Amino acid sequence: MECAVLSDPRNAAFVVRLHFHDCFVQGCDGSVLLDDTITLQGEKKASTNIHSLKGFRIIDRIKNSLESECPGIVSCADILTIAARDAVILVGGPYWEIPLGRMDSTTAGYELADANLPSANEGLLSIISKFLYQGLSVTDMVALSGAHTIGMARCENFRERIYGDFEATSNDGNNPISKSYLDKLRSICPPVGKAAENNITAMDNVTPEVFDNSYFHMLMREEGLMNSDQELYSSLLGMETRALVKKYAAEPLAFFQQFSDSMVKLGNITNYDSYFTGEVRTNCRFINT
């Protein structure tokens, strides 16, 4: 992971996102890593994943190294969970202990990926319900959203925000910094056209390669990049989430502690079927023959 993050700091966000997308579909069982085969439809081509997931080769390299040293011992699900933790540390975030022993699934959840994963323009109550379904609280949701302090977003995912209420929410549109930021975003992402949909920008425009609490300051300036981000602070239904955003903006150590605790909870979402049918894959992309 150190080599991967040194070569490109964005790799930290790629691996954290992979872990999140894995755990929200069938639990933390490595199902997100499976390629399509004749007999299995993986999750990679689900609409919520197809353009947003990268970092698979990083996990492949770690798996290959482990298999050469201790074959058949460490599951891809455990590798991904540890790699996400290490990724956060390597860009300045906190450390947390990880319970181990996950098994790799022999199935994937293509339909569940679209049903379970939050989307960029989703409303606050819908997002909360998806976290509660996974056994995660509103506090967990706000803390885990803080992972958007690293990584990039595609034009397709923030277009609706920057041509919607961004100007109205960002200090009534009178802040010259917000105005120049909005102009920059609109230059990256024009209002129409598929050609620009894959253009990217940092989700944290202040310290995009550092894991810190800058994301929450952005939300308080009402400069959240995606609608789902800004909803945490600006939604009329978000009294609890708004208070947590203010807390984590003011207290970075409180954010780090809660993020660590919430990542442990995320990593403990279980695929109970894997206790009976799970395995330790030799290759993370394919179930064992």
CSV table of C-alpha atoms in Angstrom, one decimal, residues 60-278:
chain,number,residue,atom,x,y,z
A,60,ASP,CA,-4.1,-8.4,-6.9
A,61,ARG,CA,-0.5,-7.5,-6.2
A,62,ILE,CA,-1.0,-7.9,-2.4
A,63,LYS,CA,-2.8,-11.2,-2.9
A,64,ASN,CA,0.0,-12.5,-5.1
A,65,SER,CA,2.6,-11.6,-2.6
A,66,LEU,CA,0.7,-13.3,0.2
A,67,GLU,CA,0.0,-16.4,-1.8
A,68,SER,CA,3.7,-16.9,-2.4
A,69,GLU,CA,4.5,-16.6,1.3
A,70,CYS,CA,1.5,-18.3,2.9
A,71,PRO,CA,-0.8,-19.8,0.4
A,72,GLY,CA,-4.5,-20.3,1.2
A,73,ILE,CA,-4.4,-18.4,4.6
A,74,VAL,CA,-5.4,-14.8,4.1
A,75,SER,CA,-8.7,-14.0,2.4
A,76,CYS,CA,-9.2,-11.3,-0.2
A,77,ALA,CA,-11.9,-9.8,2.1
A,78,ASP,CA,-9.4,-9.5,5.0
A,79,ILE,CA,-6.8,-8.1,2.5
A,80,LEU,CA,-9.2,-5.4,1.3
A,81,THR,CA,-10.2,-4.5,4.9
A,82,ILE,CA,-6.5,-4.1,6.0
A,83,ALA,CA,-5.5,-2.3,2.8
A,84,ALA,CA,-8.3,0.3,3.4
A,85,ARG,CA,-7.0,1.0,6.9
A,86,ASP,CA,-3.4,1.3,5.7
A,87,ALA,CA,-4.5,3.6,2.9
A,88,VAL,CA,-6.1,6.0,5.4
A,89,ILE,CA,-2.9,6.0,7.6
A,90,LEU,CA,-0.7,6.7,4.6
A,91,VAL,CA,-2.5,9.9,3.7
A,92,GLY,CA,-2.5,11.2,7.3
A,93,GLY,CA,-5.6,9.5,8.8
A,94,PRO,CA,-6.0,7.4,12.0
A,95,TYR,CA,-5.1,3.8,12.8
A,96,TRP,CA,-7.5,1.2,14.1
A,97,GLU,CA,-7.4,-2.4,15.0
A,98,ILE,CA,-9.1,-4.8,12.6
A,99,PRO,CA,-10.7,-8.1,13.7
A,100,LEU,CA,-9.7,-10.7,11.1
A,101,GLY,CA,-11.0,-14.0,9.8
A,102,ARG,CA,-13.4,-13.0,7.0
A,103,MET,CA,-14.1,-15.6,4.3
A,104,ASP,CA,-14.4,-14.9,0.6
A,105,SER,CA,-17.8,-15.3,-0.9
A,106,THR,CA,-18.5,-17.7,-3.8
A,107,THR,CA,-21.3,-15.4,-5.0
A,108,ALA,CA,-21.8,-11.7,-5.9
A,109,GLY,CA,-24.7,-9.3,-5.6
A,110,TYR,CA,-25.1,-7.4,-8.9
A,111,GLU,CA,-28.7,-6.3,-8.1
A,112,LEU,CA,-27.8,-5.6,-4.5
A,113,ALA,CA,-25.1,-3.1,-5.5
A,114,ASP,CA,-27.7,-0.8,-7.2
A,115,ALA,CA,-30.1,-1.3,-4.3
A,116,ASN,CA,-27.8,-0.9,-1.3
A,117,LEU,CA,-25.2,1.7,-2.3
A,118,PRO,CA,-26.0,5.4,-1.9
A,119,SER,CA,-25.9,7.5,-5.0
A,120,ALA,CA,-24.5,11.0,-5.6
A,121,ASN,CA,-27.9,12.7,-5.8
A,122,GLU,CA,-29.8,10.8,-3.2
A,123,GLY,CA,-31.8,12.5,-0.4
A,124,LEU,CA,-30.7,12.4,3.2
A,125,LEU,CA,-33.4,10.1,4.6
A,126,SER,CA,-32.8,7.6,1.8
A,127,ILE,CA,-29.1,7.5,2.6
A,128,ILE,CA,-29.7,7.2,6.3
A,129,SER,CA,-32.0,4.2,5.7
A,130,LYS,CA,-29.3,2.5,3.6
A,131,PHE,CA,-26.8,2.9,6.5
A,132,LEU,CA,-29.3,1.7,9.1
A,133,TYR,CA,-30.0,-1.4,7.0
A,134,GLN,CA,-26.4,-2.3,7.4
A,135,GLY,CA,-26.5,-1.8,11.1
A,136,LEU,CA,-24.7,1.6,10.9
A,137,SER,CA,-26.0,4.7,12.8
A,138,VAL,CA,-26.5,8.3,11.6
A,139,THR,CA,-23.2,9.1,13.5
A,140,ASP,CA,-21.4,6.3,11.6
A,141,MET,CA,-22.9,7.7,8.3
A,142,VAL,CA,-21.6,11.2,8.9
A,143,ALA,CA,-18.2,10.0,10.1
A,144,LEU,CA,-17.7,7.6,7.1
A,145,SER,CA,-18.8,10.3,4.7
A,146,GLY,CA,-15.7,12.1,5.9
A,147,ALA,CA,-13.7,9.7,3.7
A,148,HIS,CA,-14.6,12.1,0.9
A,149,THR,CA,-11.8,14.3,2.2
A,150,ILE,CA,-9.7,12.2,-0.2
A,151,GLY,CA,-10.5,11.1,-3.7
A,152,MET,CA,-12.1,12.4,-6.9
A,153,ALA,CA,-15.7,12.5,-8.3
A,154,ARG,CA,-16.9,12.3,-11.9
A,155,CYS,CA,-18.8,15.1,-13.6
A,156,GLU,CA,-21.8,12.8,-13.9
A,157,ASN,CA,-22.0,12.7,-10.1
A,158,PHE,CA,-21.7,16.4,-9.4
A,159,ARG,CA,-23.3,18.0,-12.4
A,160,GLU,CA,-26.8,18.1,-10.8
A,161,ARG,CA,-25.3,19.9,-7.8
A,162,ILE,CA,-23.3,22.6,-9.6
A,163,TYR,CA,-26.2,23.5,-11.9
A,164,GLY,CA,-28.7,23.1,-9.1
A,165,ASP,CA,-28.5,24.7,-5.7
A,166,PHE,CA,-24.8,25.2,-5.3
A,167,GLU,CA,-25.0,28.9,-6.1
A,168,ALA,CA,-27.9,29.4,-3.7
A,169,THR,CA,-26.4,27.5,-0.8
A,170,SER,CA,-22.8,28.7,-1.0
A,171,ASN,CA,-23.2,31.7,1.3
A,172,ASP,CA,-26.0,33.1,-0.9
A,173,GLY,CA,-23.7,33.2,-3.9
A,174,ASN,CA,-22.0,36.3,-2.7
A,175,ASN,CA,-18.7,34.7,-1.6
A,176,PRO,CA,-16.1,35.4,-4.3
A,177,ILE,CA,-14.2,32.2,-3.3
A,178,SER,CA,-17.3,30.1,-3.7
A,179,LYS,CA,-18.0,31.9,-7.0
A,180,SER,CA,-14.6,31.1,-8.5
A,181,TYR,CA,-14.8,27.5,-7.2
A,182,LEU,CA,-18.2,27.1,-8.9
A,183,ASP,CA,-16.8,28.6,-12.1
A,184,LYS,CA,-13.9,26.1,-12.0
A,185,LEU,CA,-16.3,23.2,-11.5
A,186,ARG,CA,-18.5,24.3,-14.4
A,187,SER,CA,-15.5,24.6,-16.7
A,188,ILE,CA,-14.7,20.9,-15.8
A,189,CYS,CA,-18.3,19.8,-16.1
A,190,PRO,CA,-20.5,21.5,-18.7
A,191,PRO,CA,-24.3,21.3,-18.2
A,192,VAL,CA,-24.9,18.8,-21.0
A,193,GLY,CA,-23.0,16.3,-23.0
A,194,LYS,CA,-21.8,12.7,-22.4
A,195,ALA,CA,-18.2,13.6,-23.5
A,196,ALA,CA,-17.5,15.4,-20.2
A,197,GLU,CA,-19.1,12.8,-17.9
A,198,ASN,CA,-15.8,11.2,-17.0
A,199,ASN,CA,-14.0,14.5,-16.2
A,200,ILE,CA,-13.0,14.5,-12.6
A,201,THR,CA,-12.3,16.9,-9.7
A,202,ALA,CA,-11.3,16.5,-6.1
A,203,MET,CA,-14.1,16.0,-3.6
A,204,ASP,CA,-12.1,18.2,-1.1
A,205,ASN,CA,-10.8,21.2,-2.9
A,206,VAL,CA,-8.5,22.4,-0.1
A,207,THR,CA,-6.4,19.3,0.9
A,208,PRO,CA,-7.4,16.6,-1.6
A,209,GLU,CA,-4.6,14.2,-0.9
A,210,VAL,CA,-4.6,14.5,2.9
A,211,PHE,CA,-7.0,12.7,5.2
A,212,ASP,CA,-8.3,15.5,7.6
A,213,ASN,CA,-11.5,17.2,8.6
A,214,SER,CA,-11.5,19.7,5.7
A,215,TYR,CA,-14.5,18.0,4.1
A,216,PHE,CA,-16.7,19.1,7.0
A,217,HIS,CA,-15.5,22.7,6.7
A,218,MET,CA,-16.5,22.5,3.0
A,219,LEU,CA,-20.0,21.5,4.0
A,220,MET,CA,-20.3,24.3,6.5
A,221,ARG,CA,-19.3,26.7,3.7
A,222,GLU,CA,-22.0,24.9,1.7
A,223,GLU,CA,-19.5,23.9,-0.9
A,224,GLY,CA,-20.0,20.2,-0.8
A,225,LEU,CA,-19.3,18.8,-4.3
A,226,MET,CA,-22.2,16.3,-4.5
A,227,ASN,CA,-25.8,16.7,-3.4
A,228,SER,CA,-25.5,13.7,-1.1
A,229,ASP,CA,-22.6,15.5,0.6
A,230,GLN,CA,-24.2,18.8,1.1
A,231,GLU,CA,-27.4,17.2,2.4
A,232,LEU,CA,-25.6,16.3,5.6
A,233,TYR,CA,-25.4,20.0,6.5
A,234,SER,CA,-28.1,21.7,4.5
A,235,SER,CA,-31.1,19.4,4.5
A,236,LEU,CA,-34.1,20.6,6.5
A,237,LEU,CA,-34.4,17.1,7.8
A,238,GLY,CA,-30.8,17.0,9.0
A,239,MET,CA,-30.7,18.5,12.5
A,240,GLU,CA,-28.6,15.6,13.8
A,241,THR,CA,-26.3,15.4,10.8
A,242,ARG,CA,-25.8,19.1,10.8
A,243,ALA,CA,-24.7,19.0,14.5
A,244,LEU,CA,-22.2,16.2,13.7
A,245,VAL,CA,-20.8,18.1,10.8
A,246,LYS,CA,-20.2,21.1,13.0
A,247,LYS,CA,-18.6,18.9,15.7
A,248,TYR,CA,-16.2,17.2,13.3
A,249,ALA,CA,-15.2,20.5,11.7
A,250,ALA,CA,-14.4,21.9,15.2
A,251,GLU,CA,-12.8,18.7,16.7
A,252,PRO,CA,-10.5,16.8,14.3
A,253,LEU,CA,-9.6,14.3,16.9
A,254,ALA,CA,-13.3,13.5,17.6
A,255,PHE,CA,-13.7,12.9,13.8
A,256,PHE,CA,-10.6,10.6,13.7
A,257,GLN,CA,-11.9,8.6,16.7
A,258,GLN,CA,-15.4,8.2,15.4
A,259,PHE,CA,-14.1,7.4,11.9
A,260,SER,CA,-11.9,4.6,13.3
A,261,ASP,CA,-14.8,3.2,15.3
A,262,SER,CA,-17.2,3.4,12.4
A,263,MET,CA,-14.7,1.7,10.0
A,264,VAL,CA,-14.5,-1.2,12.5
A,265,LYS,CA,-18.3,-1.5,12.4
A,266,LEU,CA,-18.3,-1.3,8.6
A,267,GLY,CA,-15.6,-4.0,8.4
A,268,ASN,CA,-17.7,-6.2,10.7
A,269,ILE,CA,-20.7,-6.3,8.4
A,270,THR,CA,-21.0,-10.0,7.8
A,271,ASN,CA,-22.0,-12.3,5.0
A,272,TYR,CA,-23.4,-15.2,7.1
A,273,ASP,CA,-23.5,-17.5,4.1
A,274,SER,CA,-19.7,-17.2,3.8
A,275,TYR,CA,-19.3,-19.0,7.2
A,276,PHE,CA,-20.7,-22.1,5.4
A,277,THR,CA,-19.8,-21.7,1.8
A,278,GLY,CA,-16.9,-19.2,2.0
